[in-house]
PDB file of C-alpha atoms in Angstrom:
ATOM      1  CA  MET A 225      -2.787  -1.184  24.276  1.00  0.00           C
ATOM      2  CA  GLU A 226      -4.538   0.462  21.336  1.00  0.00           C
ATOM      3  CA  LYS A 227      -4.987  -1.591  18.181  1.00  0.00           C
ATOM      4  CA  ARG A 228      -3.312  -0.187  15.070  1.00  0.00           C
ATOM      5  CA  ILE A 229      -3.793  -0.227  11.316  1.00  0.00           C
ATOM      6  CA  LEU A 230      -0.622   0.649   9.417  1.00  0.00           C
ATOM      7  CA  CYS A 231      -1.249   2.211   5.991  1.00  0.00           C
ATOM      8  CA  ILE A 232       1.790   2.069   3.720  1.00  0.00           C
ATOM      9  CA  VAL A 233       1.301   4.654   0.993  1.00  0.00           C
ATOM     10  CA  ALA A 234       3.345   4.202  -2.188  1.00  0.00           C
ATOM     11  CA  ASN A 235       2.404   7.207  -4.278  1.00  0.00           C
ATOM     12  CA  PRO A 236       5.116   9.626  -5.408  1.00  0.00           C
ATOM     13  CA  ASP A 237       2.476  12.132  -6.564  1.00  0.00           C
ATOM     14  CA  THR A 238       1.697  14.001  -3.352  1.00  0.00           C
ATOM     15  CA  ARG A 239       0.200  17.125  -4.940  1.00  0.00           C
ATOM     16  CA  ALA A 240      -3.003  18.015  -3.116  1.00  0.00           C
ATOM     17  CA  ASP A 241      -4.904  18.331  -6.409  1.00  0.00           C
ATOM     18  CA  SER A 242      -3.826  14.997  -7.916  1.00  0.00           C
ATOM     19  CA  PHE A 243      -6.496  12.348  -8.448  1.00  0.00           C
ATOM     20  CA  SER A 244      -4.485   9.615  -6.732  1.00  0.00           C
ATOM     21  CA  SER A 245      -3.742  11.746  -3.639  1.00  0.00           C
ATOM     22  CA  SER A 246      -7.396  12.780  -3.356  1.00  0.00           C
ATOM     23  CA  VAL A 247      -8.590   9.180  -3.609  1.00  0.00           C
ATOM     24  CA  SER A 248      -5.969   7.995  -1.125  1.00  0.00           C
ATOM     25  CA  ARG A 249      -6.962  10.706   1.384  1.00  0.00           C
ATOM     26  CA  ALA A 250     -10.646   9.802   1.036  1.00  0.00           C
ATOM     27  CA  PHE A 251      -9.858   6.152   1.807  1.00  0.00           C
ATOM     28  CA  LEU A 252      -7.752   7.075   4.851  1.00  0.00           C
ATOM     29  CA  ASP A 253     -10.327   9.570   6.164  1.00  0.00           C
ATOM     30  CA  GLU A 254     -13.136   7.014   5.885  1.00  0.00           C
ATOM     31  CA  LEU A 255     -11.000   4.322   7.517  1.00  0.00           C
ATOM     32  CA  ARG A 256     -10.261   6.632  10.454  1.00  0.00           C
ATOM     33  CA  ALA A 257     -13.934   7.589  10.760  1.00  0.00           C
ATOM     34  CA  SER A 258     -15.162   3.991  10.677  1.00  0.00           C
ATOM     35  CA  GLN A 259     -12.457   2.557  12.953  1.00  0.00           C
ATOM     36  CA  SER A 260     -12.613   4.583  16.159  1.00  0.00           C
ATOM     37  CA  ASP A 261     -11.242   1.614  18.124  1.00  0.00           C
ATOM     38  CA  TYR A 262      -8.092   1.548  15.956  1.00  0.00           C
ATOM     39  CA  GLU A 263      -5.272   4.028  15.541  1.00  0.00           C
ATOM     40  CA  VAL A 264      -4.763   4.466  11.786  1.00  0.00           C
ATOM     41  CA  LYS A 265      -1.097   5.260  11.130  1.00  0.00           C
ATOM     42  CA  GLU A 266       0.101   6.380   7.703  1.00  0.00           C
ATOM     43  CA  VAL A 267       3.644   5.827   6.414  1.00  0.00           C
ATOM     44  CA  ASP A 268       4.871   7.200   3.092  1.00  0.00           C
ATOM     45  CA  ILE A 269       7.232   4.590   1.647  1.00  0.00           C
ATOM     46  CA  PHE A 270       8.876   7.326  -0.446  1.00  0.00           C
ATOM     47  CA  GLU A 271      10.017   9.028   2.753  1.00  0.00           C
ATOM     48  CA  THR A 272      11.528   5.824   4.165  1.00  0.00           C
ATOM     49  CA  GLU A 273      15.239   5.439   3.544  1.00  0.00           C
ATOM     50  CA  LEU A 274      16.005   1.863   2.588  1.00  0.00           C
ATOM     51  CA  PRO A 275      19.298   0.181   3.402  1.00  0.00           C
ATOM     52  CA  ALA A 276      21.485  -0.611   0.400  1.00  0.00           C
ATOM     53  CA  LEU A 277      21.991  -4.353   0.362  1.00  0.00           C
ATOM     54  CA  ASP A 278      25.326  -5.988  -0.298  1.00  0.00           C
ATOM     55  CA  PHE A 279      24.258  -9.373  -1.623  1.00  0.00           C
ATOM     56  CA  ASN A 280      27.893 -10.541  -1.650  1.00  0.00           C
ATOM     57  CA  SER A 281      28.242 -10.107   2.101  1.00  0.00           C
ATOM     58  CA  GLU A 282      27.745 -13.104   4.360  1.00  0.00           C
ATOM     59  CA  ASN A 283      26.413 -10.745   7.035  1.00  0.00           C
ATOM     60  CA  ARG A 284      24.008  -8.847   4.750  1.00  0.00           C
ATOM     61  CA  VAL A 285      21.055  -9.288   7.126  1.00  0.00           C
ATOM     62  CA  LYS A 286      22.880  -7.837  10.130  1.00  0.00           C
ATOM     63  CA  GLU A 287      24.464  -5.074   8.045  1.00  0.00           C
ATOM     64  CA  ALA A 288      21.154  -4.065   6.434  1.00  0.00           C
ATOM     65  CA  GLU A 289      19.296  -3.995   9.759  1.00  0.00           C
ATOM     66  CA  GLY A 290      21.709  -1.438  11.157  1.00  0.00           C
ATOM     67  CA  LYS A 291      21.912   0.875   8.144  1.00  0.00           C
ATOM     68  CA  THR A 292      18.816   3.039   8.528  1.00  0.00           C
ATOM     69  CA  LYS A 293      16.646   4.016  11.463  1.00  0.00           C
ATOM     70  CA  GLU A 294      13.625   4.570   9.206  1.00  0.00           C
ATOM     71  CA  TYR A 295      13.628   0.970   8.000  1.00  0.00           C
ATOM     72  CA  GLY A 296      13.883  -0.367  11.551  1.00  0.00           C
ATOM     73  CA  LEU A 297      11.068   1.931  12.663  1.00  0.00           C
ATOM     74  CA  LEU A 298       8.862   0.721   9.804  1.00  0.00           C
ATOM     75  CA  LEU A 299       9.509  -2.909  10.810  1.00  0.00           C
ATOM     76  CA  GLU A 300       8.507  -2.080  14.400  1.00  0.00           C
ATOM     77  CA  GLN A 301       5.324  -0.397  13.172  1.00  0.00           C
ATOM     78  CA  ILE A 302       4.453  -3.464  11.086  1.00  0.00           C
ATOM     79  CA  ALA A 303       5.072  -5.747  14.065  1.00  0.00           C
ATOM     80  CA  ASP A 304       2.809  -3.586  16.281  1.00  0.00           C
ATOM     81  CA  ALA A 305      -0.050  -3.397  13.765  1.00  0.00           C
ATOM     82  CA  GLU A 306      -3.125  -5.609  13.692  1.00  0.00           C
ATOM     83  CA  ALA A 307      -3.567  -4.885   9.989  1.00  0.00           C
ATOM     84  CA  VAL A 308      -1.489  -3.498   7.121  1.00  0.00           C
ATOM     85  CA  VAL A 309      -2.953  -1.613   4.152  1.00  0.00           C
ATOM     86  CA  PHE A 310      -0.981  -0.879   0.973  1.00  0.00           C
ATOM     87  CA  ILE A 311      -2.125   2.111  -1.089  1.00  0.00           C
ATOM     88  CA  THR A 312      -0.315   2.219  -4.424  1.00  0.00           C
ATOM     89  CA  GLN A 313      -0.456   4.266  -7.577  1.00  0.00           C
ATOM     90  CA  THR A 314       0.433   2.587 -10.856  1.00  0.00           C
ATOM     91  CA  ILE A 315       3.810   3.828 -12.080  1.00  0.00           C
ATOM     92  CA  GLY A 316       5.277   2.567 -15.354  1.00  0.00           C
ATOM     93  CA  PHE A 317       2.668  -0.205 -15.687  1.00  0.00           C
ATOM     94  CA  GLY A 318       3.242  -1.571 -12.187  1.00  0.00           C
ATOM     95  CA  ILE A 319       3.743  -0.851  -8.525  1.00  0.00           C
ATOM     96  CA  PRO A 320       6.203   1.943  -7.682  1.00  0.00           C
ATOM     97  CA  GLY A 321       9.870   0.916  -7.770  1.00  0.00           C
ATOM     98  CA  HIS A 322      10.465   2.099  -4.223  1.00  0.00           C
ATOM     99  CA  LEU A 323       7.846  -0.370  -2.959  1.00  0.00           C
ATOM    100  CA  LYS A 324       9.493  -3.164  -4.968  1.00  0.00           C
ATOM    101  CA  SER A 325      12.835  -2.227  -3.396  1.00  0.00           C
ATOM    102  CA  TRP A 326      11.232  -2.306   0.061  1.00  0.00           C
ATOM    103  CA  ILE A 327       9.921  -5.830  -0.633  1.00  0.00           C
ATOM    104  CA  GLU A 328      13.404  -6.944  -1.742  1.00  0.00           C
ATOM    105  CA  VAL A 329      14.924  -5.588   1.476  1.00  0.00           C
ATOM    106  CA  LEU A 330      12.152  -7.219   3.525  1.00  0.00           C
ATOM    107  CA  VAL A 331      12.895 -10.591   1.913  1.00  0.00           C
ATOM    108  CA  ALA A 332      16.698 -10.228   2.059  1.00  0.00           C
ATOM    109  CA  THR A 333      16.648  -9.305   5.752  1.00  0.00           C
ATOM    110  CA  ARG A 334      14.277 -12.196   6.521  1.00  0.00           C
ATOM    111  CA  ASN A 335      11.590  -9.926   7.950  1.00  0.00           C
ATOM    112  CA  THR A 336       8.601 -11.205   5.968  1.00  0.00           C
ATOM    113  CA  GLN A 337       7.323 -12.989   9.103  1.00  0.00           C
ATOM    114  CA  LYS A 338       6.355  -9.572  10.492  1.00  0.00           C
ATOM    115  CA  LEU A 339       3.429  -9.597   8.032  1.00  0.00           C
ATOM    116  CA  ALA A 340       2.234 -13.076   9.024  1.00  0.00           C
ATOM    117  CA  ASN A 341      -1.299 -13.448  10.372  1.00  0.00           C
ATOM    118  CA  LYS A 342      -2.130  -9.763   9.979  1.00  0.00           C
ATOM    119  CA  LYS A 343      -5.188  -8.660   8.078  1.00  0.00           C
ATOM    120  CA  GLY A 344      -4.207  -6.936   4.866  1.00  0.00           C
ATOM    121  CA  PHE A 345      -5.635  -4.919   2.023  1.00  0.00           C
ATOM    122  CA  HIS A 346      -4.301  -3.419  -1.197  1.00  0.00           C
ATOM    123  CA  LEU A 347      -5.912  -0.339  -2.727  1.00  0.00           C
ATOM    124  CA  GLN A 348      -4.443   0.285  -6.165  1.00  0.00           C
ATOM    125  CA  ILE A 349      -5.140   3.551  -7.919  1.00  0.00           C
ATOM    126  CA  GLU A 350      -4.835   3.272 -11.693  1.00  0.00           C
ATOM    127  CA  ASP A 351      -4.033   6.337 -13.733  1.00  0.00           C
ATOM    128  CA  ASP A 352      -3.901   5.426 -17.406  1.00  0.00           C
ATOM    129  CA  THR A 353      -5.738   3.973 -20.368  1.00  0.00           C
ATOM    130  CA  LEU A 354      -2.852   2.093 -21.951  1.00  0.00           C
ATOM    131  CA  VAL A 355      -3.042  -1.227 -20.124  1.00  0.00           C
ATOM    132  CA  PRO A 356      -6.145  -3.003 -18.810  1.00  0.00           C
ATOM    133  CA  VAL A 357      -6.093  -3.641 -15.042  1.00  0.00           C
ATOM    134  CA  PHE A 358      -6.026  -7.437 -15.509  1.00  0.00           C
ATOM    135  CA  GLN A 359      -2.726  -7.149 -17.413  1.00  0.00           C
ATOM    136  CA  LEU A 360      -0.928  -5.360 -14.581  1.00  0.00           C
ATOM    137  CA  LYS A 361       0.842  -8.463 -13.289  1.00  0.00           C
ATOM    138  CA  GLU A 362       2.923  -6.526 -10.779  1.00  0.00           C
ATOM    139  CA  HIS A 363      -0.188  -5.884  -8.714  1.00  0.00           C
ATOM    140  CA  ASP A 364      -0.734  -9.663  -8.755  1.00  0.00           C
ATOM    141  CA  PHE A 365       2.887  -9.918  -7.628  1.00  0.00           C
ATOM    142  CA  LEU A 366       2.213  -7.702  -4.591  1.00  0.00           C
ATOM    143  CA  ARG A 367      -0.994  -9.530  -3.667  1.00  0.00           C
ATOM    144  CA  ASN A 368       0.645 -12.951  -4.100  1.00  0.00           C
ATOM    145  CA  PHE A 369       3.732 -11.863  -2.141  1.00  0.00           C
ATOM    146  CA  LEU A 370       1.562 -10.737   0.786  1.00  0.00           C
ATOM    147  CA  LYS A 371      -0.391 -13.999   0.712  1.00  0.00           C
ATOM    148  CA  GLU A 372       2.911 -15.924   0.722  1.00  0.00           C
ATOM    149  CA  CYS A 373       3.781 -13.960   3.873  1.00  0.00           C
ATOM    150  CA  SER A 374       0.636 -15.532   5.398  1.00  0.00           C
ATOM    151  CA  MET A 375      -1.353 -12.312   5.508  1.00  0.00           C
ATOM    152  CA  ASP A 376      -5.114 -12.681   5.662  1.00  0.00           C
ATOM    153  CA  MET A 377      -5.830 -10.588   2.553  1.00  0.00           C
ATOM    154  CA  LEU A 378      -9.051  -8.932   1.513  1.00  0.00           C
ATOM    155  CA  GLU A 379      -9.105  -8.879  -2.286  1.00  0.00           C
ATOM    156  CA  THR A 380      -7.260  -6.030  -4.008  1.00  0.00           C
ATOM    157  CA  CYS A 381      -9.483  -3.090  -4.893  1.00  0.00           C
ATOM    158  CA  ALA A 382      -8.536  -1.311  -8.123  1.00  0.00           C
ATOM    159  CA  LEU A 383      -9.864   2.196  -8.673  1.00  0.00           C
ATOM    160  CA  ARG A 384      -9.257   3.510 -12.142  1.00  0.00           C
ATOM    161  CA  HIS A 385      -9.676   6.797 -13.909  1.00  0.00           C
ATOM    162  CA  PHE A 386      -9.467   7.330 -17.644  1.00  0.00           C
ATOM    163  CA  HIS A 387      -8.165  10.645 -18.936  1.00  0.00           C
ATOM    164  CA  GLN A 388     -10.037  10.717 -22.243  1.00  0.00           C
ATOM    165  CA  GLU A 389     -13.360   9.746 -20.657  1.00  0.00           C
ATOM    166  CA  ARG A 390     -13.226  12.566 -18.120  1.00  0.00           C
ATOM    167  CA  SER A 391     -15.546  15.126 -19.629  1.00  0.00           C
ATOM    168  CA  GLU A 392     -16.498  16.320 -16.142  1.00  0.00           C
ATOM    169  CA  PRO A 393     -13.408  15.777 -13.953  1.00  0.00           C
ATOM    170  CA  ASP A 394     -15.058  16.926 -10.729  1.00  0.00           C
ATOM    171  CA  ASN A 395     -17.937  14.442 -11.067  1.00  0.00           C
ATOM    172  CA  PHE A 396     -15.546  11.659 -12.003  1.00  0.00           C
ATOM    173  CA  LEU A 397     -13.289  12.415  -9.031  1.00  0.00           C
ATOM    174  CA  MET A 398     -16.315  12.364  -6.711  1.00  0.00           C
ATOM    175  CA  GLU A 399     -17.226   8.896  -8.023  1.00  0.00           C
ATOM    176  CA  LEU A 400     -13.687   7.659  -7.337  1.00  0.00           C
ATOM    177  CA  ILE A 401     -13.725   9.183  -3.860  1.00  0.00           C
ATOM    178  CA  GLN A 402     -17.049   7.461  -3.150  1.00  0.00           C
ATOM    179  CA  ASP A 403     -15.536   4.149  -4.350  1.00  0.00           C
ATOM    180  CA  ALA A 404     -12.533   4.703  -2.065  1.00  0.00           C
ATOM    181  CA  ARG A 405     -14.819   5.325   0.908  1.00  0.00           C
ATOM    182  CA  GLU A 406     -16.746   2.162   0.112  1.00  0.00           C
ATOM    183  CA  ALA A 407     -13.473   0.209  -0.072  1.00  0.00           C
ATOM    184  CA  ALA A 408     -12.543   1.550   3.391  1.00  0.00           C
ATOM    185  CA  ARG A 409     -15.914   0.430   4.756  1.00  0.00           C
ATOM    186  CA  ASP A 410     -15.408  -3.022   3.182  1.00  0.00           C
ATOM    187  CA  PHE A 411     -12.018  -3.276   4.866  1.00  0.00           C
ATOM    188  CA  SER A 412     -13.564  -2.148   8.172  1.00  0.00           C
ATOM    189  CA  GLY A 413     -16.077  -5.001   7.889  1.00  0.00           C
ATOM    190  CA  PHE A 414     -13.248  -7.420   7.095  1.00  0.00           C
ATOM    191  CA  LEU A 415     -11.409  -6.330  10.277  1.00  0.00           C
ATOM    192  CA  LYS A 416     -14.424  -7.250  12.398  1.00  0.00           C
ATOM    193  CA  ARG A 417     -14.568 -10.827  11.113  1.00  0.00           C
TER     194      ARG A 417
END
């Protein structure tokens, strides 16, 4: 059976010319190139329909599990993976709301154990100058949540671009892409440990 890396992408900006999409693609391309013994599977969390939870129902776990095929398929893909990578863009000073909703469903349906003992990584792509990276507590929330799920986490890698400092956007984008490739190589080394 082939080993798998599941990459959960949480970036609503899928335009081919966006900085975050370009950086995300560079990371995924480098990961695929450096991990020929792994299948690298990509899942867009924004294309995954989440079950609406009825927290007043005594059978909420059973009801939620049967509500969407996409959610069940994602759980199977997590269970089959050796490693799980989260690629997120900062939206509204934190992780995208759809990813937060996915975490709530994962907790409510008691499926956090599917992340246990897997190697994990979080690549966060910052796109603003308003808030320093260290103040983005929601990224700490994601990292801490994954550690609580007993994932073996490589430290979060934050790649950041500043709009007003971009006098030469092409050069700046190339630097970010190089950083993303280096992050993929770091994660590849982490997988071999």
